[in-house]
Tab-separated table of C-alpha atoms in Angstrom:
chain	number	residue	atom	x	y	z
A	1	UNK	CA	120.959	86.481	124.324
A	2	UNK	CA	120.725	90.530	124.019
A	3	UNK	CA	122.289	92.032	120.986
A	4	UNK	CA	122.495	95.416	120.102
A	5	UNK	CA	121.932	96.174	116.187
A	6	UNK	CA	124.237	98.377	114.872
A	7	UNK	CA	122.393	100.524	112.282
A	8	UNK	CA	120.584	103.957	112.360
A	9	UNK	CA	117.704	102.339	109.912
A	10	UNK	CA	114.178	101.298	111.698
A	11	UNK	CA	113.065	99.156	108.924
A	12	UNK	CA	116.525	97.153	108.429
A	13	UNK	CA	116.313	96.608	111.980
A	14	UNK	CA	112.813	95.870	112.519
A	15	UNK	CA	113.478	93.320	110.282
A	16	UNK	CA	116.563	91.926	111.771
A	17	UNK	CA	114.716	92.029	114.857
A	18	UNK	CA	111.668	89.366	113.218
A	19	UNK	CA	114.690	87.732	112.068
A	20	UNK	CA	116.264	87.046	114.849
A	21	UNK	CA	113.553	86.702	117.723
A	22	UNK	CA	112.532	83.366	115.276
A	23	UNK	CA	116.379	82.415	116.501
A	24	UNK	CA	115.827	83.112	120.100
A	25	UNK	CA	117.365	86.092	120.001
A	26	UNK	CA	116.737	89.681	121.497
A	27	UNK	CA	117.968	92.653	119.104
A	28	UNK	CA	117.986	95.784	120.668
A	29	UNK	CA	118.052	99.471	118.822
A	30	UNK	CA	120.725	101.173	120.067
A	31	UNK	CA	120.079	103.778	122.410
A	32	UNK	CA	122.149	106.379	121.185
A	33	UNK	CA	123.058	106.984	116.693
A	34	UNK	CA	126.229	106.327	116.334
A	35	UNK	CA	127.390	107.691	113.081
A	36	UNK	CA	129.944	104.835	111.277
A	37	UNK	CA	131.644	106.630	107.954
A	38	UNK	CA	131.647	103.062	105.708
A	39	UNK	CA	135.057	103.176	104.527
A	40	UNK	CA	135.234	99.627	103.574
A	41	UNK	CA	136.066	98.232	99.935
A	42	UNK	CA	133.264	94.770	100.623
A	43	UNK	CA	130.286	94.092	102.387
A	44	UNK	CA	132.600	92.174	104.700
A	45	UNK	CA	134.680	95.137	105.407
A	46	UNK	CA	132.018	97.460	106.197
A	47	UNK	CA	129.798	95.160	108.632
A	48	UNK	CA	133.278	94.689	110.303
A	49	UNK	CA	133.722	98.515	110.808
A	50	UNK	CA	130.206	99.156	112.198
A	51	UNK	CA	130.214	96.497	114.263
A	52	UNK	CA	133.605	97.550	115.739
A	53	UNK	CA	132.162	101.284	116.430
A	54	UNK	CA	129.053	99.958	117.958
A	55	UNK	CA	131.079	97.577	120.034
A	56	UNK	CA	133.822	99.798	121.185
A	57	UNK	CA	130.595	102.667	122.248
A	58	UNK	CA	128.364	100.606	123.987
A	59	UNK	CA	130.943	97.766	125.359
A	60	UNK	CA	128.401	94.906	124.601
A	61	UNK	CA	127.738	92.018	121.775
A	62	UNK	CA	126.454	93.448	118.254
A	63	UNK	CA	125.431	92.231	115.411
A	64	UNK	CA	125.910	94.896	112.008
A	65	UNK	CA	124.577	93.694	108.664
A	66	UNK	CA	126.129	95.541	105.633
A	67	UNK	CA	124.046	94.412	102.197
A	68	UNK	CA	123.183	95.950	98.777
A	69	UNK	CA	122.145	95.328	95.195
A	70	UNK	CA	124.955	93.843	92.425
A	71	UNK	CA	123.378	94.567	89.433
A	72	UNK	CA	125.226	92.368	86.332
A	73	UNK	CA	124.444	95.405	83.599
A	74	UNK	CA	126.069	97.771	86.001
A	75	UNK	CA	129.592	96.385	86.970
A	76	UNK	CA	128.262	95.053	89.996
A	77	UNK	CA	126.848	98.494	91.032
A	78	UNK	CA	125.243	100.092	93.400
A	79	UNK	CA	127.334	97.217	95.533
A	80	UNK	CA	128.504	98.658	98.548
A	81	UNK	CA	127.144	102.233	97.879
A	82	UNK	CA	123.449	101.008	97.641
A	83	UNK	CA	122.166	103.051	100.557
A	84	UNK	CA	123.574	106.288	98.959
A	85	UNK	CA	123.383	105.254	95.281
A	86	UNK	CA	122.006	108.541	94.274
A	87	UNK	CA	124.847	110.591	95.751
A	88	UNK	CA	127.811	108.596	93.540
A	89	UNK	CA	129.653	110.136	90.366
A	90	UNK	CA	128.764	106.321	88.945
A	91	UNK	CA	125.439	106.985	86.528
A	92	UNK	CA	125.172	110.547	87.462
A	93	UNK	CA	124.338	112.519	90.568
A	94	UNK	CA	120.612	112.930	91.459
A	95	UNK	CA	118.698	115.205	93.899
A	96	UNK	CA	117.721	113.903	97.431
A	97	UNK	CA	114.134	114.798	97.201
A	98	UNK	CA	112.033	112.537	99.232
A	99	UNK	CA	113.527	109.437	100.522
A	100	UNK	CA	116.731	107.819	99.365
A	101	UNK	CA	115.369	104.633	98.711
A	102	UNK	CA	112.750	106.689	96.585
A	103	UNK	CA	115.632	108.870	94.991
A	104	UNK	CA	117.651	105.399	94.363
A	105	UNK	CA	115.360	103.205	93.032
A	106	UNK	CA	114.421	106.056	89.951
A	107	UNK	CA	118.168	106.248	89.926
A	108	UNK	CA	118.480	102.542	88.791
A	109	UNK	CA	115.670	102.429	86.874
A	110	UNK	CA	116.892	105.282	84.159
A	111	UNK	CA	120.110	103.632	83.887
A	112	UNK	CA	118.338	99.955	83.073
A	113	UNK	CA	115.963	101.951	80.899
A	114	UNK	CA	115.898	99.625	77.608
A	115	UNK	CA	118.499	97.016	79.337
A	116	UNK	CA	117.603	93.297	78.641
A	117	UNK	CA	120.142	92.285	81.159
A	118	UNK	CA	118.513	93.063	84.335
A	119	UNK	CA	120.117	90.393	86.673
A	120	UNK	CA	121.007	90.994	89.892
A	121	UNK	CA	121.353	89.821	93.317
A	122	UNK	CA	121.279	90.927	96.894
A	123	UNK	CA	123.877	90.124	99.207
A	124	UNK	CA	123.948	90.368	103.429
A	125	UNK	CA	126.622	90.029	105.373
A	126	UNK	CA	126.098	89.718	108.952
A	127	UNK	CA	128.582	90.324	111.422
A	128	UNK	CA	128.356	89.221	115.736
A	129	UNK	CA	131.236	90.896	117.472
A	130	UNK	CA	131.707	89.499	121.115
A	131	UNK	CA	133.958	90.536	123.997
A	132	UNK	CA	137.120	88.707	122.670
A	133	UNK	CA	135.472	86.665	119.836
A	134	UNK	CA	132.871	86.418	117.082
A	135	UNK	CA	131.331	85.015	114.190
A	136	UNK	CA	129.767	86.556	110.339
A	137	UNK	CA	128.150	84.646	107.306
A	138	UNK	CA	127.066	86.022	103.847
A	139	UNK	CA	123.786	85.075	101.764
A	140	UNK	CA	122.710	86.041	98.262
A	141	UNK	CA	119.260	86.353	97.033
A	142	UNK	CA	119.150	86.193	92.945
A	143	UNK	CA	116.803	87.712	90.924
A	144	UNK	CA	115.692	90.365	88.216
A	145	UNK	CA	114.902	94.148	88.166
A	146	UNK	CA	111.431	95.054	87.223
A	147	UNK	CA	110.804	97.624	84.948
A	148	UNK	CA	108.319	99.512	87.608
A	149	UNK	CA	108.270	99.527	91.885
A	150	UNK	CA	105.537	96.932	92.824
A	151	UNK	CA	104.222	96.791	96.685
A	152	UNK	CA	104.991	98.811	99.407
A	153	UNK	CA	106.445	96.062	101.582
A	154	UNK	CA	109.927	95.794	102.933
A	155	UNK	CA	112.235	98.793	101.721
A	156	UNK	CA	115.413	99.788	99.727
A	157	UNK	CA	115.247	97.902	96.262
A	158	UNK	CA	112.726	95.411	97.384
A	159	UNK	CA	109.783	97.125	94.990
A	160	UNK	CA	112.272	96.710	92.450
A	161	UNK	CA	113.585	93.154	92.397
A	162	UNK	CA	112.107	90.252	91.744
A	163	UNK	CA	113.629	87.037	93.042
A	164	UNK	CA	114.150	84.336	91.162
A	165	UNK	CA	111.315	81.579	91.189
A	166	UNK	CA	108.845	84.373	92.138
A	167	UNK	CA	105.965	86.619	90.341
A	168	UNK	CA	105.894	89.072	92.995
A	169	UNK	CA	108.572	91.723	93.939
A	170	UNK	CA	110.639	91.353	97.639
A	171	UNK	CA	108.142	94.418	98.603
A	172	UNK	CA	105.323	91.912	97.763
A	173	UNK	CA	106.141	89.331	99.727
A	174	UNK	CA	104.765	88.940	103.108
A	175	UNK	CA	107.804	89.051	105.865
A	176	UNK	CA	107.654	85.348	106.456
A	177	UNK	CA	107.844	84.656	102.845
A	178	UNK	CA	110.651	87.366	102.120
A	179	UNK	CA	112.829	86.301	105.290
A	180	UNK	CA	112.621	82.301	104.269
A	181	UNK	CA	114.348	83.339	100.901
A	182	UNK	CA	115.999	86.674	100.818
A	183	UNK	CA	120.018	87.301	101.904
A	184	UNK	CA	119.327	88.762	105.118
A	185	UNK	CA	117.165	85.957	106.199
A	186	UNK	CA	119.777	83.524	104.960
A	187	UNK	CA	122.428	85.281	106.421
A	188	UNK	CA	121.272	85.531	109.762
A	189	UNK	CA	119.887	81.980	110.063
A	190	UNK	CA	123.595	80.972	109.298
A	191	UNK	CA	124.772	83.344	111.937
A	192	UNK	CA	122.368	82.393	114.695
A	193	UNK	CA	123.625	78.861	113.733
A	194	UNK	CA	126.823	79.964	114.758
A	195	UNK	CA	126.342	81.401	117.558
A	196	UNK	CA	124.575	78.507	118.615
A	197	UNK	CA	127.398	76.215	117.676
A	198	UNK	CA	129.902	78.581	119.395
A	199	UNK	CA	128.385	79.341	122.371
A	200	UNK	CA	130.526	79.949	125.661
A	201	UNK	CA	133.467	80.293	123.271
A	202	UNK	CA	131.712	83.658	122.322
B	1	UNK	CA	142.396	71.308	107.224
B	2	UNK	CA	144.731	73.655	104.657
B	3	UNK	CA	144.470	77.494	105.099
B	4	UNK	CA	146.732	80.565	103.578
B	5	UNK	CA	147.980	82.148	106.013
B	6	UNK	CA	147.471	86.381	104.847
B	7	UNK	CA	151.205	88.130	105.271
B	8	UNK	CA	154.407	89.016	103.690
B	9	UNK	CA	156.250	87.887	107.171
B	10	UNK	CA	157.946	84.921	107.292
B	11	UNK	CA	158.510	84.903	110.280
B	12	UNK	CA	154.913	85.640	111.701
B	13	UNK	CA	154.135	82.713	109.322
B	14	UNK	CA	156.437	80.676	111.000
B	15	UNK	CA	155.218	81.120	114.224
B	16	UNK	CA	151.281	80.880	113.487
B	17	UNK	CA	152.374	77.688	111.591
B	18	UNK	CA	153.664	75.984	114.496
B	19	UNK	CA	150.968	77.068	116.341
B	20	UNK	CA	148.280	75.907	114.158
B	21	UNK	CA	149.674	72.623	113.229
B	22	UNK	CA	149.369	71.685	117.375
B	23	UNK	CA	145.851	72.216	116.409
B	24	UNK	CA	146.311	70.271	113.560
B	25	UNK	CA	145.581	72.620	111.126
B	26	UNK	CA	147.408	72.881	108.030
B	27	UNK	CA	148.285	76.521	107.115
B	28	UNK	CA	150.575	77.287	104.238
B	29	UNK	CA	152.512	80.436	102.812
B	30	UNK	CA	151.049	82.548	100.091
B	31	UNK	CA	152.809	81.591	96.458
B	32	UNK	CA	152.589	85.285	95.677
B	33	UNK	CA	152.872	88.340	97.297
B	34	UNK	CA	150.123	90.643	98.181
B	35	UNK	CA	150.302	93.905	99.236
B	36	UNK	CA	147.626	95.175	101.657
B	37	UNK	CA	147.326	98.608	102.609
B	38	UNK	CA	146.023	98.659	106.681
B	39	UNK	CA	143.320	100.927	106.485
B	40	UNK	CA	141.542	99.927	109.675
B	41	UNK	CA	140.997	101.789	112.704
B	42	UNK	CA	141.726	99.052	114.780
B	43	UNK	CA	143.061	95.478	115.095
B	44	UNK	CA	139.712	93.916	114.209
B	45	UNK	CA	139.148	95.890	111.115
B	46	UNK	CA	143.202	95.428	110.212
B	47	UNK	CA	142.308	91.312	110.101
B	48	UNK	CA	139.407	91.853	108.788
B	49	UNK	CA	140.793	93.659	105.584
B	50	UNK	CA	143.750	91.375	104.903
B	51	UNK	CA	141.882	88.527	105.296
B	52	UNK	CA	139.357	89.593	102.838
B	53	UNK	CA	142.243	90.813	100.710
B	54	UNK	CA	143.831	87.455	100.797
B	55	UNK	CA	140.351	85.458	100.052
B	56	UNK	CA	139.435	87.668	97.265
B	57	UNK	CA	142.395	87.215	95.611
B	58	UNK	CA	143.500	83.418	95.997
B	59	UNK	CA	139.481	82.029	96.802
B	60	UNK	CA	140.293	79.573	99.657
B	61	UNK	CA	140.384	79.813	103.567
B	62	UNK	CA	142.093	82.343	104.981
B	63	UNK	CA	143.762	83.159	107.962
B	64	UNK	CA	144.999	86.582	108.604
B	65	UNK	CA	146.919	87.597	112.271
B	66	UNK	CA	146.679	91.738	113.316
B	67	UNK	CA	148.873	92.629	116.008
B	68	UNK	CA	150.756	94.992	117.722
B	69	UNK	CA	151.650	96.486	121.144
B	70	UNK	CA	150.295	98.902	123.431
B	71	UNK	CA	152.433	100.970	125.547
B	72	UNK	CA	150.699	102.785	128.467
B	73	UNK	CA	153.210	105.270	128.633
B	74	UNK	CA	152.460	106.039	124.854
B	75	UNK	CA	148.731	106.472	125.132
B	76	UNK	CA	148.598	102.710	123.202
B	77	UNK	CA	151.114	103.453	120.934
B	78	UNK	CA	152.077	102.086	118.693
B	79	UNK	CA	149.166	99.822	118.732
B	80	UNK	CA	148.313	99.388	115.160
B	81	UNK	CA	151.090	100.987	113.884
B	82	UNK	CA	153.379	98.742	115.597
B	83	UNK	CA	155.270	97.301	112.474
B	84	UNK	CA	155.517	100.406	111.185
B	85	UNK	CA	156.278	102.207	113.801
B	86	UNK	CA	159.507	103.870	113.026
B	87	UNK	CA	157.959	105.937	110.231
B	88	UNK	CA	154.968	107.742	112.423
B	89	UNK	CA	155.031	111.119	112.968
B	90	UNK	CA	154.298	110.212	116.293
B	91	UNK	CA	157.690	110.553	118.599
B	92	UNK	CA	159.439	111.517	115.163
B	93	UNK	CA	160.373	109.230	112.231
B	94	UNK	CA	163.276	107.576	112.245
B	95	UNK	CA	165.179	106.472	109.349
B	96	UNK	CA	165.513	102.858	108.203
B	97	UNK	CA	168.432	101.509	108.534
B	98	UNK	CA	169.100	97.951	109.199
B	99	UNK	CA	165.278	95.840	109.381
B	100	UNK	CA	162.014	97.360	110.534
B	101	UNK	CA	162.239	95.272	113.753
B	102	UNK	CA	165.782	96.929	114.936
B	103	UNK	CA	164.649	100.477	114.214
B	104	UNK	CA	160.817	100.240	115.833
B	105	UNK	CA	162.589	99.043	119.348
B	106	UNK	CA	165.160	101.596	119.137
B	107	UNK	CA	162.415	104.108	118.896
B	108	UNK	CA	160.515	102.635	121.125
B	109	UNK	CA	163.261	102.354	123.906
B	110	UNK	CA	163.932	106.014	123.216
B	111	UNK	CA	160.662	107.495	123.917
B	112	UNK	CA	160.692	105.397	127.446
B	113	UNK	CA	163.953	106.684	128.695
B	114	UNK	CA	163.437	107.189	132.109
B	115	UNK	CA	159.969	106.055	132.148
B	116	UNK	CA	159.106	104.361	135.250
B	117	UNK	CA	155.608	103.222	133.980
B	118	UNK	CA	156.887	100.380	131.769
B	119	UNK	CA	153.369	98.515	130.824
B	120	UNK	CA	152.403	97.535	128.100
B	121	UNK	CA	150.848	94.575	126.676
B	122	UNK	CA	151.064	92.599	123.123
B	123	UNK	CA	146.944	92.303	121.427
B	124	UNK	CA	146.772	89.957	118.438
B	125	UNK	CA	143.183	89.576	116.399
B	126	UNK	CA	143.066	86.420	114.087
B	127	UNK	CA	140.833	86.345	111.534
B	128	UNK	CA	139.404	83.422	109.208
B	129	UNK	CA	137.759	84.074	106.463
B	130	UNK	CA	135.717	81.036	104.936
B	131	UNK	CA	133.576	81.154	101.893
B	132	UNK	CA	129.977	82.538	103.174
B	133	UNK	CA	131.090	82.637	106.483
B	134	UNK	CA	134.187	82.789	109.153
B	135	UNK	CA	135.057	83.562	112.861
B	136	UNK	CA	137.575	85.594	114.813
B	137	UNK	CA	139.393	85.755	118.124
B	138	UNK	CA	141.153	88.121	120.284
B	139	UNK	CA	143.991	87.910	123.194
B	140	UNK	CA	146.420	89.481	125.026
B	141	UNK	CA	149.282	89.325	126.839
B	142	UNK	CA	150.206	91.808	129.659
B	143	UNK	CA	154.098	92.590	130.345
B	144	UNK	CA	156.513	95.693	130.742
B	145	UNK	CA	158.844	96.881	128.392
B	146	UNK	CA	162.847	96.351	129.505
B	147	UNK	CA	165.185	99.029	129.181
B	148	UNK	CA	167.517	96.940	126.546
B	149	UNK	CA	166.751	94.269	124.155
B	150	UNK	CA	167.430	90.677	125.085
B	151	UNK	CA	167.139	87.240	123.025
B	152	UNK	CA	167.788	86.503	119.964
B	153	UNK	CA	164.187	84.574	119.514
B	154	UNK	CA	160.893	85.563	118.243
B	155	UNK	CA	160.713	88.537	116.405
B	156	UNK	CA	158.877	92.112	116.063
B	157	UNK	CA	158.948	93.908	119.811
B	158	UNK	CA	159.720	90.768	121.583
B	159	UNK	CA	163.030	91.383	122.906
B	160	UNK	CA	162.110	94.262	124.904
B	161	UNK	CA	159.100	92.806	126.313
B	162	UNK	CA	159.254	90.954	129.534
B	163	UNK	CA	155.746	88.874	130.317
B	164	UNK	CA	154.304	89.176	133.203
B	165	UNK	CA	155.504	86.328	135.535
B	166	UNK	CA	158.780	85.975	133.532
B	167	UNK	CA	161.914	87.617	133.829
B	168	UNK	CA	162.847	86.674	130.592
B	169	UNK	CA	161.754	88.794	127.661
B	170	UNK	CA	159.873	87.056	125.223
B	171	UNK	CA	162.693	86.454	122.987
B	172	UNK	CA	164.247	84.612	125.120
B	173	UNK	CA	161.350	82.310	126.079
B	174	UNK	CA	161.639	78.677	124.121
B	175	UNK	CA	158.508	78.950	121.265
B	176	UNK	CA	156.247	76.535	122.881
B	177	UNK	CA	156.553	78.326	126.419
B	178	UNK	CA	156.068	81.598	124.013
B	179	UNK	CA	153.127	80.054	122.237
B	180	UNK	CA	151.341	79.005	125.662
B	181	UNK	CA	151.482	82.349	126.946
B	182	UNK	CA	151.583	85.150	123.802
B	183	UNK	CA	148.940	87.115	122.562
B	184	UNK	CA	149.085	85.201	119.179
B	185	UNK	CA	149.125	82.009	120.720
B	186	UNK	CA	146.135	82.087	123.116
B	187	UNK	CA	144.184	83.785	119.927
B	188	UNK	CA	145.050	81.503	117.427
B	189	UNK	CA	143.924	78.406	120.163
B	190	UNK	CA	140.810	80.474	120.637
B	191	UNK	CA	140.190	80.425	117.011
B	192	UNK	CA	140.837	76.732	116.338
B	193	UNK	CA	138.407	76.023	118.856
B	194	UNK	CA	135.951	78.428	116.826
B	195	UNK	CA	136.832	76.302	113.852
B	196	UNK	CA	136.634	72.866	115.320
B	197	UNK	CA	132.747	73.921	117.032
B	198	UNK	CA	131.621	75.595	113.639
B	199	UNK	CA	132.694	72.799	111.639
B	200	UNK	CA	130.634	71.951	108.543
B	201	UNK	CA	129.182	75.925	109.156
B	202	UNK	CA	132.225	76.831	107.547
């Protein structure tokens, strides 16, 4: 099966891609950015809305993830708006200088400066939209926030969290490791179980 | 199986009851009322945020039924807008006098005076929402709209809509020859065939 992965992000998809080649499954990058305005109030909502745009542009199956970090000491925040954490009112504005995972990580780190609390989870959810059908799961992956990055693995928070059961960060973690544990691993497995289970119906 | 079905309608509920309990699922009314705003940019995304609505807010399975018509004549309207129709700017409002039903097919019938292309079809997108995961289905149903309402059955648009095949407009059609043939009822056996494959994924 050939599935286009709706995102603009390399690493996100490169690793949906491992992901999902271990399933049997060929993710494509799409040819062409498509620019998706993530209007949703959930995770659900918004992998439903970029799915829908890739789907209705290219006129073949997708798969869209939407994920982020809940962090317990911060209302559940950067949720939804982890990508462009630094940019929200929430915590104060900060400068994009450098990347925005760089610029969003220091962001989260001065507001759990001195925080004992530092749970927090990621969640995925995963989203397949077909030609008159489809499927989506969710995962969560719990852990803590360090107080410094650690490894240059992976991307987004990953030098900053620190599942649970673990003494490395995600960006420590080789890809195996990180994919057999972390939400978007999960979440996909369940969704490539799906689709399996589906099939023609899809 | 025992799932809420997401909307205020009654008589929507009605119908995807029946339909559903053929596939011998249970679905059951909401005990309160919830009041979604349909933010979505299409019938996907429409599901897709009422069911999520719905879950978040009473935590069990969810089923949630966007639908509408789309009039070629109209460019697809009034597509998502269909049950709110009568208040678009689009063709001019009209005031609401009497049920939303009565006053959308009036309008409607207006703006294809002495139309000649009369096709349109009905699109429904059904939408279960489980707790880390759920599926969704699509269908139509292709027909032309009649120049004056007939039948006192069904509800919404159907008694200016003729099926193609029939020369009866929905409305007048007995519900299980409706079911077999409607947009809602080829989606919702689509779905229940998601469901039953799925199973435990659920």
């Amino acid at each position: 099966m050939r599935i286009i992965v709706a995102t603009t992000n390399k690493k996100k998809f490169k690793e949906m891609q491992r992901i999902l080649e271990r399933e049997g499954i060929k993710a494509v990058f799409p040819e062409e950015r498509i620019e998706v305005e993530e209007r949703g109030n959930s995770f659900l909502e918004n992998a439903c809305i970029k799915a829908e745009a890739y789907y209705e542009y290219f006129n073949t199956p997708v798969i869209a993830d939407d994920s982020g970090l809940v962090v317990d000491a911060l209302d559940g925040y950067p949720g939804i708006y982890s990508s462009r954490f630094y940019s929200l009112e929430f915590g104060g504005k900060e400068k994009l200088i450098g990347s925005p995972d760089v610029v969003n990580v220091k962001k989260l780190l001065k507001l759990l400066k001195g925080q004992k609390n530092r749970k927090a989870r990621f969640v995925a959810v995963v989203f397949f939209r077909g030609k008159e059908a489809g499927v989506f799961a969710s995962a969560e992956c719990e852990g803590i926030i360090l107080e410094e990055p650690r490894g240059d693995k992976g991307f987004g928070y990953d030098p900053v969290f620190q599942p649970l059961g673990f003494d490395k960060s995600m960006a420590e973690l080789e890809p195996w490791e990180k994919d057999s544990i972390s939400h978007r691993g999960k979440a996909l497995k369940k969704l490539s179980l799906l689709l399996k289970s589906c099939g023609k119906l899809l």
